[in-house]
XYZ file of C-alpha atoms in Angstrom:
746
model
C 6.705 -15.863 -27.812
C 5.559 -19.176 -26.861
C 7.814 -20.023 -30.243
C 11.006 -18.489 -28.741
C 13.301 -21.871 -29.272
C 16.905 -20.517 -27.733
C 18.293 -16.845 -26.311
C 17.700 -15.074 -24.426
C 14.260 -13.210 -23.359
C 12.739 -10.398 -22.327
C 8.867 -9.935 -21.824
C 6.601 -6.911 -21.316
C 2.933 -8.196 -19.656
C 1.021 -5.132 -18.910
C -1.328 -6.281 -16.006
C -3.887 -9.015 -17.223
C -2.421 -10.305 -19.418
C -2.716 -13.858 -19.018
C 1.308 -13.947 -18.666
C 0.443 -17.146 -16.773
C -1.058 -19.149 -18.714
C 1.978 -17.551 -21.645
C 4.300 -18.720 -19.912
C 2.496 -22.292 -19.600
C 2.521 -23.566 -22.748
C 6.062 -22.052 -23.280
C 7.236 -24.357 -20.716
C 4.987 -27.027 -22.724
C 6.232 -25.972 -26.123
C 9.445 -26.714 -24.693
C 8.741 -30.164 -23.260
C 7.101 -31.688 -26.683
C 10.888 -30.250 -28.248
C 12.621 -32.325 -25.951
C 14.414 -30.472 -23.087
C 14.314 -32.564 -20.157
C 12.539 -30.711 -17.510
C 15.416 -31.334 -14.800
C 16.883 -28.431 -16.537
C 14.439 -26.128 -16.089
C 14.061 -23.560 -13.741
C 10.538 -21.923 -13.238
C 11.362 -18.838 -10.507
C 8.325 -17.381 -9.145
C 7.982 -14.320 -6.664
C 6.233 -15.929 -4.052
C 4.551 -18.927 -2.864
C 1.340 -18.784 -3.559
C 2.204 -17.331 -7.398
C 4.361 -20.489 -7.151
C 1.408 -22.802 -6.054
C -1.738 -21.197 -9.063
C 1.616 -21.279 -11.278
C 1.993 -25.048 -10.176
C -1.437 -25.552 -10.634
C -2.344 -24.392 -13.862
C 1.104 -26.492 -15.037
C -0.415 -29.419 -13.856
C -3.841 -28.632 -15.114
C -2.276 -28.330 -18.772
C 0.188 -30.925 -18.475
C -0.996 -33.619 -16.036
C 0.965 -35.695 -17.191
C 3.666 -34.839 -18.055
C 7.105 -34.393 -15.801
C 6.558 -31.064 -14.714
C 9.902 -28.940 -14.472
C 11.001 -26.851 -10.408
C 8.764 -24.617 -9.607
C 10.704 -22.004 -6.449
C 11.025 -19.051 -5.291
C 13.589 -17.207 -4.737
C 13.341 -17.732 -0.757
C 13.228 -21.432 -1.544
C 15.591 -22.226 -3.803
C 18.341 -19.847 -1.681
C 17.267 -22.273 0.987
C 17.924 -25.706 -0.493
C 21.515 -24.516 -1.368
C 21.820 -22.167 0.972
C 21.894 -26.043 2.068
C 24.019 -28.189 -0.200
C 26.694 -25.220 0.069
C 26.710 -26.469 4.081
C 26.850 -29.835 3.169
C 30.420 -28.871 1.466
C 31.740 -27.021 4.462
C 31.363 -23.731 2.533
C 28.554 -22.186 5.123
C 28.092 -22.712 8.737
C 24.771 -24.647 9.374
C 22.062 -23.121 10.743
C 19.605 -24.539 14.007
C 15.500 -24.281 14.369
C 13.020 -22.299 12.328
C 13.867 -18.899 10.304
C 14.029 -15.728 12.563
C 10.324 -14.011 14.218
C 10.517 -11.121 13.636
C 9.370 -11.135 17.549
C 12.216 -12.718 17.762
C 14.871 -10.814 15.791
C 12.760 -7.238 17.316
C 14.249 -8.524 21.141
C 16.997 -8.676 20.261
C 17.812 -5.781 17.744
C 16.512 -3.990 21.385
C 19.201 -4.961 23.450
C 21.860 -3.879 20.889
C 20.395 -0.686 19.996
C 20.293 -0.307 24.091
C 24.354 -1.121 23.903
C 25.137 0.868 20.808
C 23.381 4.078 22.456
C 24.865 7.321 23.677
C 22.974 7.670 27.372
C 20.276 10.236 26.435
C 19.458 7.930 22.571
C 19.014 4.855 25.565
C 16.473 6.119 27.496
C 14.549 7.218 23.880
C 15.509 3.801 22.783
C 14.309 1.666 26.216
C 10.719 5.038 26.307
C 9.631 4.283 22.752
C 10.259 0.832 21.543
C 8.721 1.080 18.854
C 10.029 4.302 17.389
C 13.857 2.148 16.986
C 12.796 -0.874 16.293
C 10.949 -1.320 13.286
C 13.045 1.383 11.413
C 16.269 -0.009 12.718
C 15.076 -4.331 11.617
C 13.362 -2.334 7.749
C 17.170 -0.902 7.814
C 19.218 -5.105 8.105
C 16.434 -6.099 5.180
C 17.638 -3.267 3.450
C 20.735 -4.116 3.706
C 20.307 -7.937 2.861
C 18.445 -6.990 -0.647
C 22.041 -6.196 -1.949
C 25.182 -5.955 -2.428
C 25.997 -2.356 -0.792
C 27.344 -2.562 2.012
C 25.956 -1.641 5.600
C 27.429 2.625 5.775
C 26.768 3.091 1.883
C 23.246 1.808 2.334
C 23.183 3.637 5.559
C 24.346 6.900 2.967
C 22.165 6.575 0.490
C 18.974 7.618 2.690
C 17.453 10.435 4.688
C 17.673 8.929 8.532
C 18.058 11.220 11.310
C 21.663 11.072 12.128
C 20.989 9.939 15.280
C 20.045 6.420 13.665
C 23.886 6.069 11.699
C 23.923 3.862 15.188
C 22.051 1.497 11.949
C 24.985 0.800 10.930
C 27.478 -1.326 13.489
C 23.731 -3.003 14.719
C 23.874 -4.371 11.201
C 28.094 -5.825 11.980
C 27.038 -6.892 15.928
C 22.911 -8.351 15.071
C 25.208 -10.226 12.270
C 27.992 -11.556 14.823
C 24.952 -12.502 17.425
C 23.218 -14.447 14.362
C 26.294 -16.156 13.254
C 27.065 -17.038 17.191
C 24.272 -18.163 17.956
C 23.710 -19.922 14.044
C 20.291 -18.149 13.249
C 18.871 -16.904 9.309
C 15.977 -14.611 8.539
C 14.488 -15.518 5.333
C 15.856 -12.375 4.068
C 19.777 -14.885 5.140
C 18.519 -17.436 2.803
C 19.106 -15.393 -0.168
C 21.295 -13.095 1.455
C 24.126 -15.671 3.255
C 24.662 -17.679 -0.088
C 25.190 -14.878 -2.167
C 27.556 -12.991 -0.341
C 29.595 -17.151 -0.314
C 29.382 -16.598 -4.355
C 30.763 -12.898 -3.943
C 33.208 -13.767 -1.856
C 34.200 -17.029 -3.478
C 34.169 -16.779 -7.147
C 35.142 -20.245 -7.147
C 32.018 -21.950 -4.874
C 29.701 -19.937 -7.922
C 31.025 -21.793 -10.146
C 29.574 -25.101 -8.926
C 26.271 -23.370 -8.963
C 26.200 -22.179 -12.924
C 25.217 -23.291 -16.400
C 23.270 -26.567 -14.749
C 20.542 -25.201 -16.742
C 18.902 -25.527 -20.374
C 16.407 -22.170 -19.160
C 15.895 -20.966 -16.490
C 12.486 -18.359 -16.200
C 11.999 -15.652 -13.888
C 8.052 -14.468 -13.471
C 7.139 -11.501 -12.523
C 11.587 -10.291 -12.920
C 11.217 -5.804 -12.659
C 10.032 -7.244 -8.848
C 13.798 -8.065 -8.690
C 17.020 -6.931 -6.568
C 20.357 -6.303 -6.708
C 20.953 -9.971 -4.406
C 18.176 -11.921 -6.516
C 19.923 -10.106 -9.853
C 23.750 -11.978 -8.782
C 21.242 -15.434 -8.006
C 20.849 -15.056 -11.057
C 23.460 -14.877 -12.853
C 25.884 -17.560 -10.649
C 23.123 -19.977 -11.852
C 23.280 -18.993 -15.511
C 26.874 -18.945 -15.503
C 28.054 -19.057 -19.031
C 25.158 -21.329 -20.420
C 21.866 -22.256 -21.349
C 19.394 -19.195 -21.608
C 16.786 -17.046 -19.662
C 14.317 -15.464 -20.178
C 12.215 -12.894 -17.686
C 8.952 -11.304 -17.609
C 7.354 -9.058 -15.943
C 6.239 -5.139 -16.579
C 8.469 -1.677 -15.425
C 5.475 0.293 -15.267
C 4.524 -3.029 -11.896
C 7.321 -1.305 -10.384
C 6.027 -1.407 -6.712
C 8.934 -3.136 -4.126
C 11.950 0.272 -4.299
C 11.615 0.007 -0.399
C 13.352 -4.009 -0.925
C 15.601 -2.887 -3.713
C 13.044 -3.602 -6.876
C 13.781 -1.515 -10.076
C 12.479 -0.483 -12.911
C 16.018 -0.547 -14.581
C 16.719 -4.191 -13.317
C 13.755 -4.860 -16.440
C 14.451 -2.554 -19.331
C 17.884 -1.739 -19.048
C 19.965 -4.279 -16.876
C 19.143 -7.438 -18.375
C 19.991 -6.447 -21.448
C 22.866 -4.669 -20.013
C 23.777 -7.513 -17.917
C 22.924 -10.898 -21.759
C 23.319 -8.528 -24.700
C 22.422 -10.282 -27.030
C 18.453 -10.747 -26.143
C 14.599 -11.255 -27.297
C 12.313 -9.127 -26.406
C 8.753 -10.030 -26.945
C 5.109 -7.167 -25.965
C 2.606 -8.861 -24.054
C -0.190 -5.336 -24.978
C -3.627 -7.255 -25.304
C -4.592 -7.004 -21.709
C -8.128 -9.501 -20.708
C -9.053 -8.130 -17.683
C -10.393 -5.105 -18.811
C -12.581 -2.491 -21.880
C -11.225 0.046 -23.491
C -11.843 3.090 -20.757
C -9.810 1.907 -18.054
C -6.999 0.639 -20.774
C -7.423 4.417 -21.663
C -6.764 6.249 -18.597
C -3.547 3.777 -17.510
C -2.363 4.396 -20.644
C -2.611 8.588 -20.708
C -1.405 8.298 -15.953
C 1.679 6.018 -17.388
C 2.983 7.275 -20.213
C 3.972 10.454 -18.178
C 6.806 8.408 -16.988
C 10.479 8.145 -18.492
C 11.295 4.498 -16.742
C 9.507 1.969 -19.155
C 9.185 0.550 -21.588
C 7.691 1.940 -25.197
C 4.546 -0.588 -24.420
C 0.383 0.270 -24.659
C -2.438 -0.702 -22.866
C -4.539 -2.744 -25.318
C -7.891 -3.857 -24.297
C -8.406 -7.583 -25.855
C -11.389 -7.362 -28.443
C -12.508 -9.762 -26.362
C -13.103 -8.446 -22.969
C -15.979 -6.492 -21.757
C -16.411 -2.969 -21.069
C -15.836 -1.941 -17.637
C -17.214 2.031 -16.172
C -14.653 4.264 -14.595
C -15.975 7.043 -12.292
C -14.096 9.864 -10.838
C -16.334 11.702 -7.982
C -15.351 14.512 -5.793
C -16.189 14.086 -2.082
C -16.017 16.420 0.588
C -16.517 13.468 2.915
C -14.284 9.991 1.160
C -15.618 7.325 4.312
C -19.145 8.771 3.525
C -19.027 8.210 0.137
C -17.396 5.097 0.092
C -19.557 2.976 1.573
C -22.705 4.691 -0.590
C -19.793 3.945 -2.966
C -19.929 -0.227 -1.205
C -23.779 -0.667 -0.557
C -24.979 0.465 -4.846
C -22.172 -1.713 -5.318
C -23.813 -5.139 -3.348
C -27.453 -4.490 -4.268
C -26.059 -5.808 -7.935
C -23.516 -8.322 -7.062
C -21.691 -10.043 -3.670
C -19.189 -8.013 -1.390
C -16.631 -10.070 -1.847
C -16.353 -8.363 -5.282
C -15.839 -5.018 -4.523
C -11.434 -3.661 -2.944
C -11.294 -0.403 -0.885
C -7.564 0.180 -2.362
C -5.919 2.399 0.155
C -3.071 4.408 -0.420
C -1.914 4.349 3.597
C -3.481 2.181 5.993
C -4.191 5.735 7.732
C -7.249 5.863 4.379
C -9.118 2.721 5.804
C -9.241 3.252 8.784
C -12.677 5.741 9.092
C -14.220 3.318 6.656
C -13.378 0.196 8.311
C -15.139 1.627 11.122
C -18.496 3.000 8.772
C -18.944 -1.000 7.957
C -18.499 -2.063 11.876
C -21.271 0.342 12.510
C -23.461 -0.971 9.550
C -22.358 -4.175 10.001
C -21.433 -4.766 6.983
C -18.758 -7.705 6.506
C -15.212 -6.812 5.078
C -11.418 -8.879 4.911
C -8.609 -7.313 5.794
C -5.349 -7.081 4.509
C -3.850 -6.081 7.341
C -2.152 -7.640 10.201
C -4.700 -5.339 12.606
C -8.054 -3.898 13.093
C -8.176 -0.259 13.306
C -10.168 -1.459 16.777
C -7.249 -3.014 17.921
C -4.441 -0.936 16.424
C -1.456 0.818 18.992
C -2.603 4.571 19.003
C -6.500 3.978 20.208
C -5.298 1.252 23.591
C -4.440 4.145 25.142
C -8.724 5.274 24.655
C -9.854 1.991 25.064
C -7.919 1.814 28.533
C -9.865 5.502 29.938
C -13.052 3.184 28.647
C -12.271 0.701 30.779
C -11.878 2.837 33.640
C -15.697 4.714 33.038
C -17.306 1.707 32.432
C -16.074 0.564 36.035
C -13.965 -2.556 34.425
C -10.671 -1.775 35.635
C -10.952 -2.795 39.384
C -11.282 -5.762 37.833
C -7.716 -6.340 36.178
C -5.148 -8.600 37.918
C -1.832 -6.219 40.442
C -0.375 -7.400 36.672
C -2.217 -5.849 34.439
C -2.996 -3.487 35.830
C 0.672 -2.518 36.384
C 1.009 -3.464 32.788
C -1.984 -0.633 32.099
C -0.686 2.060 33.853
C 3.036 1.924 32.124
C 1.170 2.426 28.699
C -1.099 5.242 30.527
C 2.712 6.769 31.307
C 4.414 6.567 28.323
C 1.396 7.535 26.021
C 2.820 9.954 25.191
C 5.890 9.350 27.225
C 6.531 12.482 29.151
C 10.227 12.716 29.040
C 10.378 11.118 32.793
C 12.646 8.594 32.871
C 11.500 5.228 32.155
C 12.285 4.197 36.187
C 10.723 6.995 37.780
C 7.639 5.764 35.626
C 7.603 2.770 36.406
C 8.072 3.297 39.985
C 4.911 5.563 39.989
C 2.720 2.308 37.298
C 4.103 -0.271 40.144
C 2.579 2.170 43.031
C -0.635 2.183 41.732
C -0.780 -0.809 40.252
C -2.389 -1.572 43.485
C -5.027 0.888 43.649
C -8.476 0.039 42.798
C -10.312 3.209 42.766
C -10.100 6.601 42.824
C -7.485 6.464 40.207
C -6.972 10.218 38.589
C -7.228 11.680 42.595
C -4.372 8.407 43.385
C -1.699 9.146 40.436
C -2.039 12.852 41.310
C -1.075 11.599 44.733
C 1.502 9.267 43.465
C 3.398 12.806 40.908
C 7.489 12.807 43.056
C 7.905 16.598 44.181
C 11.535 16.058 42.840
C 10.252 16.848 39.260
C 10.006 20.178 36.791
C 7.040 21.596 37.575
C 6.563 20.874 33.499
C 6.977 17.278 34.596
C 4.311 17.309 37.213
C 1.709 19.542 34.663
C 2.143 16.476 31.694
C 1.248 13.443 35.048
C -1.269 15.866 36.429
C -3.239 16.338 33.686
C -3.404 12.855 32.659
C -4.727 12.171 35.855
C -7.298 15.496 35.294
C -8.770 13.722 32.388
C -8.736 9.780 34.872
C -10.801 11.660 37.255
C -13.634 12.780 35.201
C -13.551 9.511 33.177
C -13.925 7.832 36.223
C -16.570 10.127 38.638
C -18.916 11.843 35.135
C -20.578 9.979 31.963
C -19.930 12.236 29.400
C -20.410 11.524 25.606
C -17.253 9.118 24.624
C -15.383 11.381 22.121
C -15.215 14.011 24.038
C -13.511 12.019 26.874
C -10.934 11.586 24.236
C -10.562 14.622 22.925
C -9.952 16.023 26.081
C -6.742 13.572 26.451
C -5.233 14.688 23.426
C -6.054 17.927 24.025
C -4.567 17.630 27.393
C -1.547 15.526 27.021
C -0.616 16.874 23.675
C -1.705 13.271 22.544
C -0.919 14.416 18.773
C 2.485 16.192 19.379
C 3.560 13.184 21.239
C 2.841 10.555 18.399
C 5.235 12.705 16.219
C 7.882 12.125 18.369
C 8.054 9.331 18.606
C 9.128 7.547 15.379
C 10.974 8.451 12.550
C 8.762 7.917 9.581
C 7.012 10.445 8.314
C 4.405 7.759 6.838
C 4.152 6.063 10.516
C 3.159 8.917 11.724
C 0.256 10.206 9.762
C -1.321 6.098 9.620
C -1.542 6.737 12.820
C -2.761 9.519 13.549
C -5.217 9.959 11.012
C -6.476 6.700 12.803
C -7.341 8.508 16.198
C -9.055 11.428 14.127
C -11.136 8.679 12.172
C -12.025 7.814 15.375
C -13.081 10.614 17.207
C -14.836 11.369 14.378
C -16.856 7.672 14.534
C -17.207 8.411 18.214
C -19.004 11.654 17.957
C -21.133 10.432 14.515
C -22.164 7.107 17.372
C -23.219 9.200 20.018
C -22.537 6.753 22.796
C -21.649 8.677 25.844
C -18.260 6.757 27.984
C -20.504 4.702 30.344
C -21.262 2.626 27.291
C -19.052 2.631 24.904
C -16.522 0.071 26.554
C -19.051 -2.616 25.682
C -20.620 -1.326 22.208
C -17.360 -1.367 20.738
C -16.863 -4.551 22.967
C -19.683 -5.898 20.769
C -18.885 -4.502 17.722
C -15.390 -6.582 18.171
C -17.496 -9.638 18.809
C -19.609 -9.349 15.466
C -16.668 -9.258 13.543
C -16.078 -11.852 14.870
C -19.082 -13.668 14.532
C -19.026 -12.614 10.518
C -15.546 -14.217 10.608
C -16.722 -17.386 12.284
C -19.841 -17.891 9.899
C -18.109 -17.734 6.840
C -18.246 -13.846 5.010
C -16.581 -13.169 4.001
C -17.050 -9.757 2.365
C -15.766 -5.925 1.059
C -12.087 -6.007 0.960
C -10.368 -3.471 2.313
C -6.151 -3.533 0.896
C -2.791 -1.093 0.305
C -1.735 -1.576 -3.144
C 1.265 -3.372 -2.362
C -1.456 -6.024 -1.438
C -3.587 -5.775 -3.857
C -0.530 -6.643 -6.561
C -1.085 -9.575 -8.368
C -5.266 -9.800 -7.436
C -7.681 -8.376 -9.297
C -11.985 -8.025 -8.425
C -15.490 -6.636 -10.213
C -14.306 -3.467 -8.607
C -12.523 -0.831 -7.178
C -12.486 1.785 -5.147
C -9.350 3.715 -3.935
C -10.325 7.004 -2.091
C -7.581 9.857 -1.614
C -6.780 10.570 -4.979
C -5.672 14.186 -3.912
C -2.755 15.915 -4.470
C -1.165 14.671 -0.050
C -1.326 10.837 -0.996
C -0.875 11.120 -4.545
C 2.193 11.842 -5.301
C 2.574 10.655 -1.347
C 6.106 11.827 -0.920
C 6.726 12.722 2.768
C 10.530 13.698 4.050
C 12.204 11.108 6.263
C 10.654 7.766 5.388
C 12.513 5.001 5.888
C 12.409 4.013 2.036
C 14.511 4.677 -0.896
C 13.369 8.277 -1.324
C 9.749 7.863 -3.981
C 10.399 9.385 -6.923
C 6.882 10.857 -8.977
C 7.906 7.713 -11.059
C 7.484 5.568 -7.970
C 4.054 7.185 -6.690
C 2.426 7.071 -11.065
C 3.365 3.076 -10.985
C 1.712 3.151 -7.384
C -1.420 4.285 -9.260
C -1.659 3.168 -12.135
C -1.256 -0.575 -10.144
C -3.838 -0.156 -7.962
C -5.994 1.256 -11.112
C -4.915 -2.237 -13.016
C -7.063 -4.412 -10.074
C -10.746 -3.351 -11.559
C -12.070 -5.411 -13.698
C -15.564 -3.880 -14.715
C -15.726 -0.632 -12.658
C -13.380 1.916 -11.646
C -14.635 4.571 -8.180
C -11.939 7.421 -7.715
C -12.600 9.362 -4.330
C -10.712 13.125 -5.545
C -11.620 16.134 -3.331
C -14.085 18.727 -4.751
C -12.229 20.882 -6.884
C -11.493 24.228 -5.270
C -11.838 24.448 -1.707
C -10.181 26.633 0.427
C -7.313 25.371 2.142
C -3.149 24.987 2.621
C -4.035 21.292 2.858
C -2.943 19.177 0.589
C -5.644 16.719 1.590
C -8.548 19.409 -0.333
C -6.284 19.430 -3.610
C -7.002 16.846 -6.558
C -3.557 14.993 -7.218
C -1.371 16.005 -10.285
C -2.186 12.599 -11.473
C -6.159 13.266 -11.178
C -4.980 15.405 -14.350
C -2.495 12.920 -16.355
C -5.077 10.321 -16.721
C -7.233 12.289 -18.513
C -11.043 10.367 -17.076
C -14.097 12.043 -18.885
C -11.746 11.978 -21.493
C -10.590 8.279 -21.492
C -14.461 7.957 -20.055
C -16.328 9.289 -23.426
C -14.130 7.217 -25.695
C -13.815 3.818 -24.291
C -17.268 4.153 -24.163
C -17.801 4.730 -27.541
C -15.367 1.705 -28.691
C -17.348 0.205 -26.502
C -20.688 0.425 -27.740
C -19.425 0.714 -31.481
C -20.266 4.231 -32.256
C -18.550 6.659 -35.341
C -18.458 9.185 -33.385
C -17.587 11.260 -29.632
C -17.555 14.309 -28.912
C -15.071 15.280 -26.270
C -14.191 17.690 -24.292
C -11.034 19.904 -25.159
C -10.167 20.316 -21.086
C -7.646 17.260 -21.475
C -5.935 20.205 -24.200
C -3.794 17.445 -27.445
C -4.433 14.308 -27.662
C -1.420 12.177 -26.720
C 0.302 10.488 -29.750
C -0.187 7.343 -28.401
C -4.271 7.608 -28.753
C -3.722 7.059 -32.466
C -1.647 3.882 -32.025
C -4.227 3.099 -29.844
C -6.879 2.771 -32.434
C -4.710 1.788 -35.219
C -3.309 -1.821 -33.952
C -6.149 -2.348 -32.730
C -8.026 -2.281 -36.611
C -10.059 0.931 -34.716
C -11.642 3.932 -36.351
C -13.845 6.146 -34.213
C -14.487 10.044 -35.848
C -13.152 12.111 -32.521
C -14.970 15.815 -32.477
C -13.204 18.338 -30.482
C -16.187 20.073 -28.867
C -15.256 23.886 -27.982
C -18.207 26.576 -26.103
C -19.407 29.415 -28.723
C -17.535 31.868 -27.269
C -14.685 30.627 -28.401
C -12.725 30.469 -31.457
C -13.002 27.530 -34.266
C -8.814 26.949 -33.650
C -6.745 24.826 -36.043
C -7.519 20.389 -35.798
C -4.736 18.314 -34.277
C -3.621 15.165 -36.261
C -5.617 12.959 -34.797
C -8.863 15.272 -34.294
C -11.266 15.171 -37.815
C -13.656 17.653 -36.916
C -14.874 20.208 -34.169
C -17.936 21.852 -33.556
C -19.631 24.461 -31.556
C -20.853 23.951 -28.536
C -24.811 25.050 -27.473
C -26.534 25.214 -24.997
C -30.518 24.447 -24.378
C -30.910 27.494 -21.791
C -32.390 25.316 -18.904
C -30.266 25.960 -15.658
C -29.810 23.753 -12.280
C -27.794 23.641 -9.534
C -25.531 21.238 -8.365
C -25.711 20.976 -4.593
C -21.797 21.035 -4.662
C -21.040 22.483 -8.506
C -23.529 25.504 -8.078
C -25.126 26.704 -10.977
C -24.589 26.378 -14.601
C -26.143 26.142 -17.687
C -27.562 22.914 -19.045
C -25.089 22.272 -23.227
C -27.211 18.833 -23.481
C -28.540 16.098 -22.701
C -29.406 12.563 -23.120
C -31.390 10.071 -21.076
C -27.982 8.644 -19.356
C -25.667 12.440 -19.718
C -26.430 15.297 -19.127
C -23.563 18.243 -20.398
C -23.253 21.425 -18.202
C -21.018 24.512 -17.823
C -21.447 24.873 -14.375
C -20.923 29.227 -13.503
C -16.911 30.791 -14.131
C -15.836 27.827 -15.477
C -14.624 27.397 -19.198
C -15.624 23.903 -20.177
C -18.187 21.389 -20.103
C -18.726 18.949 -17.828
C -20.794 15.065 -18.748
C -22.221 14.080 -15.631
C -23.567 10.464 -15.424
C -27.452 11.255 -14.657
C -28.392 7.977 -12.108
C -25.632 9.371 -10.013
C -25.972 12.935 -10.323
C -30.083 13.584 -10.001
C -29.082 13.488 -6.076
C -27.596 16.367 -6.401
C -29.073 18.463 -9.059
C -32.794 20.682 -9.433
C -33.809 22.572 -11.974
C -33.871 25.685 -11.931
């Protein structure tokens, strides 16, 4: 790739392939050949990637003038300013629209567009409506389709059809106010190019080289900008990994890098960077087993470079995931700093119990999210209950009490007209004691019996909070049950993912309160102490464990990665009505692939205990668990790391994949694979890549495992014990260091 001197090129680089280093050397080679740096443009996905790349390039070429290195948005803004100077676009004023400014405008416009019934819901459930509306506007601005075409491709409720007209109204407001958002930095110039091709021609064909990093994350609007800049002259080189396309909700599609670039540019050269320098054979094999089930990808294997150290992979079966995550963090922290450990979640719902556990244990952590769990919106109603129970509510001034009563009266929303609820809140704001009784007396008689019951239920729980010292978790549980809070949360959102995030956070909070044993009168001070402790850890510069999501983890790596939630509900996660492009199984598989490949030394996967009774999907293994063949990957990877001549593998995973022979061949490795079969089974023909098969012989000793039951020991060495558990056809290999706490000899 570095020697590619002219013509279009597509570079497919696996996770940890060192593409940044390769790209810097490519630029150095072109500059050494005499390419004018002013005619070389480098486009990066975000600011941090741009700064990191610029630093590495400056270190490689300390005395050389560097080419222009930009993000798409900064380049779009530069073009925008040029179009203003040329009179093509009107000037804008002020900074780009903040989220808060845009939310206020959208909320007002939604009220103007809605019918009376929908307007009432918009007034009472602002967050429910504004978030998906803003998401719709951004999605339209990520591509070239009309608002109507975008809406038709989404699975939104019919009452959201007002989003189509909302887009036009928002654009009218924006033009009148002469404001732009970050999305408009690209959208406005590209739309000008679409409708005025003669303007687009002015910006094309000036570059000898255009290099695009993370090309798998490009969307249609960025692709059109790239085509304009190319303008039929010079060469384009794009680099990325279709297996890491995880921003479909922003308009990204793997087809851009898999087939679209060739279709758009014609004759291109394709290069592969298949060697990872991040992780060892076990994880490479695990990743390959998983991702080769996808069809929309390049035929690229991830190969661990010989210089890469071993990576251990473990699959843990757990009934209580959060508790196991804390144990793993504690165990790993004995060997390395906490900041070298990351917990990567499919949904933030999985993070709440872990964060609460870390708070309680006093373990420092970094949260790659806008809010700590104790500050989450869905828990604020409980803070108000605890404030009343602790006798602190009267310390609020009247305005603060008004705001608090509005939250109490609308969480969950009781389907009473908001002006009437506001009147009750104003009346309650003057009350300084006896809150439950006062609320009961303030209930208007003209309400229906059902509506009166809704408010009376709150009044009774609030009276209990003020007058009865009880377990804190019981107070919270009573409020949830009496107000039907969970049903209210389900009614207050369009997104199934948002509903689950909120419900799981609440349930984790209830479990946390039960475990803490705090009383209702003590818990407010207790929680404030945890928040102060967390703030002090931050002030002291304690980095701690990284809690993050898969999307936030992209481009990062850690020595230890823990992935909870490997079950049939979260992998693949396909909720109905989620405000994204409909998620595909391949998209979900790519997400897990990205999460796994953030690890360098140790990967912990946490799955449910196999065979649990119950209908909930969280209790059943993910189909991806079977696809990734973790035990086989671990066995073969360990044998390669230790340079063994032979490895015995379980037949549980079926025939070996065809790519495994290619993996060994390309790395010039030789390994005899021996398929072990139970003594009770007859010999079966070997597959192409199995050199030998041998029958297992049991040593006769018996053990009992806490969760897997009784079984017979097949073989045992210093590190591993292989057991065939009663009722299972194949034996399991257990790491003795971990398993010893769960087994006993019979």
